[in-house]
PDB file of C-alpha atoms in Angstrom:
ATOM      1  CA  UNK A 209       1.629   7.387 -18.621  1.00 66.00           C
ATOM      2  CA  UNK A 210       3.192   6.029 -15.407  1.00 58.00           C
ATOM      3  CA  UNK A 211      -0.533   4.783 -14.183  1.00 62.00           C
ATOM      4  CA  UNK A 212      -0.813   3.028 -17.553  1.00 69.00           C
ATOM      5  CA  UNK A 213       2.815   0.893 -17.330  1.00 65.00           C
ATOM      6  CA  UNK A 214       1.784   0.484 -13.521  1.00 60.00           C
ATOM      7  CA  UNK A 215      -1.560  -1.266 -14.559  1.00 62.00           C
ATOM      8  CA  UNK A 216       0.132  -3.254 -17.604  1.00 63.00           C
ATOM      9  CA  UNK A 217       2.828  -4.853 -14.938  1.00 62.00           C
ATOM     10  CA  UNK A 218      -0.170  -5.352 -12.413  1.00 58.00           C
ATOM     11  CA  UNK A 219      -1.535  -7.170 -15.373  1.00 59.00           C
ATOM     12  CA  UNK A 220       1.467  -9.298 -16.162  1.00 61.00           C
ATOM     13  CA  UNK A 221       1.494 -10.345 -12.582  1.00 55.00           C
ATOM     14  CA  UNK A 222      -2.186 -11.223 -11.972  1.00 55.00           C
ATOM     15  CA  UNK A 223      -1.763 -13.205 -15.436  1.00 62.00           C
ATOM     16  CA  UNK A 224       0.969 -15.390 -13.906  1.00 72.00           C
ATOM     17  CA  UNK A 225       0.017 -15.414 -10.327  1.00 86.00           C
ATOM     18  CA  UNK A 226      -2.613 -13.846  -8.377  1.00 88.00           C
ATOM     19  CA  UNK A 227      -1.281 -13.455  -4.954  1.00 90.00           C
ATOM     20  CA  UNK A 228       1.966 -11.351  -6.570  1.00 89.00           C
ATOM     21  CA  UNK A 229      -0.136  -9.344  -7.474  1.00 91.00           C
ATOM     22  CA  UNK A 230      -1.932  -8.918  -4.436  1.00 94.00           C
ATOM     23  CA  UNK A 231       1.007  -8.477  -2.468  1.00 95.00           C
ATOM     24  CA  UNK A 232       2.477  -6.211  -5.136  1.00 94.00           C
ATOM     25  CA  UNK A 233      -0.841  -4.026  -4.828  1.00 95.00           C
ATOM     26  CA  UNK A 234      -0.833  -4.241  -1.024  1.00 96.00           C
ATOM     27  CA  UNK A 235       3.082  -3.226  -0.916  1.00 96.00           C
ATOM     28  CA  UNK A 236       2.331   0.104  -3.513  1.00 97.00           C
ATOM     29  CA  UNK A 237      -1.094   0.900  -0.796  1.00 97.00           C
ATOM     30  CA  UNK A 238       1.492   0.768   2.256  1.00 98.00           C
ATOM     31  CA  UNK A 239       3.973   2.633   1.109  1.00 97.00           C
ATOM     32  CA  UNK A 240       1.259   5.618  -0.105  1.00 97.00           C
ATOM     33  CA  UNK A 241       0.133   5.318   3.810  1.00 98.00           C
ATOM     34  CA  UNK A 242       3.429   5.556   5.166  1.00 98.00           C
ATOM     35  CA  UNK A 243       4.184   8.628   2.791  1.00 98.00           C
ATOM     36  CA  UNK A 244       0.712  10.478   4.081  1.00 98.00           C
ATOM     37  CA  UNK A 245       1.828   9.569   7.929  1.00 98.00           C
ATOM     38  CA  UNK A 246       5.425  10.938   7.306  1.00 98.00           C
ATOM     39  CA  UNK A 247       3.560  14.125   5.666  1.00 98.00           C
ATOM     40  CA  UNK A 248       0.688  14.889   8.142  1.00 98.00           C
ATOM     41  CA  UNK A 249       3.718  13.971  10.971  1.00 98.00           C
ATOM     42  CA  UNK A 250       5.255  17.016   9.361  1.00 98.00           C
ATOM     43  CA  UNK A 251       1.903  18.860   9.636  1.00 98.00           C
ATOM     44  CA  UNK A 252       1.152  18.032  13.275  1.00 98.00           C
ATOM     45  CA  UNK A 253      -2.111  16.514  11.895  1.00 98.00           C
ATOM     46  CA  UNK A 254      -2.182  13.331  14.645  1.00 98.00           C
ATOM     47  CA  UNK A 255      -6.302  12.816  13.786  1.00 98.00           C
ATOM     48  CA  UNK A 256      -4.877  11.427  10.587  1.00 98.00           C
ATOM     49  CA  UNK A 257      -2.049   9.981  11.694  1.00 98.00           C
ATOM     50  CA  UNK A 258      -3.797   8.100  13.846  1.00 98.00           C
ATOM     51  CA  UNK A 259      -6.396   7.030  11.074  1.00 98.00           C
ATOM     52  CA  UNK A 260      -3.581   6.274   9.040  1.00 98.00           C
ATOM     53  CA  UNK A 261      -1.512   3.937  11.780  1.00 98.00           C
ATOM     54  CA  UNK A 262      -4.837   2.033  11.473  1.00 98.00           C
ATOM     55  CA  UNK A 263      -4.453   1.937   7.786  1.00 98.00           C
ATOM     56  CA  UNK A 264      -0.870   0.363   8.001  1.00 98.00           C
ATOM     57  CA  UNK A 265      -1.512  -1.869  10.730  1.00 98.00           C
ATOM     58  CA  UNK A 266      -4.849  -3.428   8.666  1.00 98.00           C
ATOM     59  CA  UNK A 267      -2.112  -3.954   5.547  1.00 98.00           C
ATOM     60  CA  UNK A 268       0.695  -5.039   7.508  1.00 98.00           C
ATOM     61  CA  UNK A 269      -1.751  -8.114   8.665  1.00 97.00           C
ATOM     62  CA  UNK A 270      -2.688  -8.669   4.909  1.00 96.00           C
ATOM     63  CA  UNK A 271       1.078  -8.659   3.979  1.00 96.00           C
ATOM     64  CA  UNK A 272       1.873 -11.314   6.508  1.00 96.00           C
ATOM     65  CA  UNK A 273      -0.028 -13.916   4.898  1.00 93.00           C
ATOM     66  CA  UNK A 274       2.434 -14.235   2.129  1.00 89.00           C
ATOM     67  CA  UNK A 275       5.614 -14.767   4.379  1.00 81.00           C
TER      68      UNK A 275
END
């Protein structure tokens, strides 16, 4: 379903270039992060926030190199 037209796009891209599609994948794992900080926020679960701020900082340096 929506997995299977997310992987056939992800396709596409790495087809025609590579580092789209990095990016691309890179973008979709930040914003997952940034939606479990927002909801362990909500649950006053700061261990995994913390872990998570990690997370998002360690992507946020891969996503710079295609400024």
């Amino acid at each position: 379903a929506a997995s299977d037209v997310y992987k056939r796009q992800m396709f596409q891209f790495s087809e025609h270039d590579p580092e789209e599609a990095e990016e691309q994948k890179l973008l979709a794992e930040l914003a997952t992060a940034m939606t479990e900080l927002d909801y362990n926020l909500e649950k006053e679960n700061y261990a995994q926030c913390e872990r998570l701020k990690n997370k998002i900082y360690v992507i946020e340096n891969k996503l710079n190199k295609f400024k």
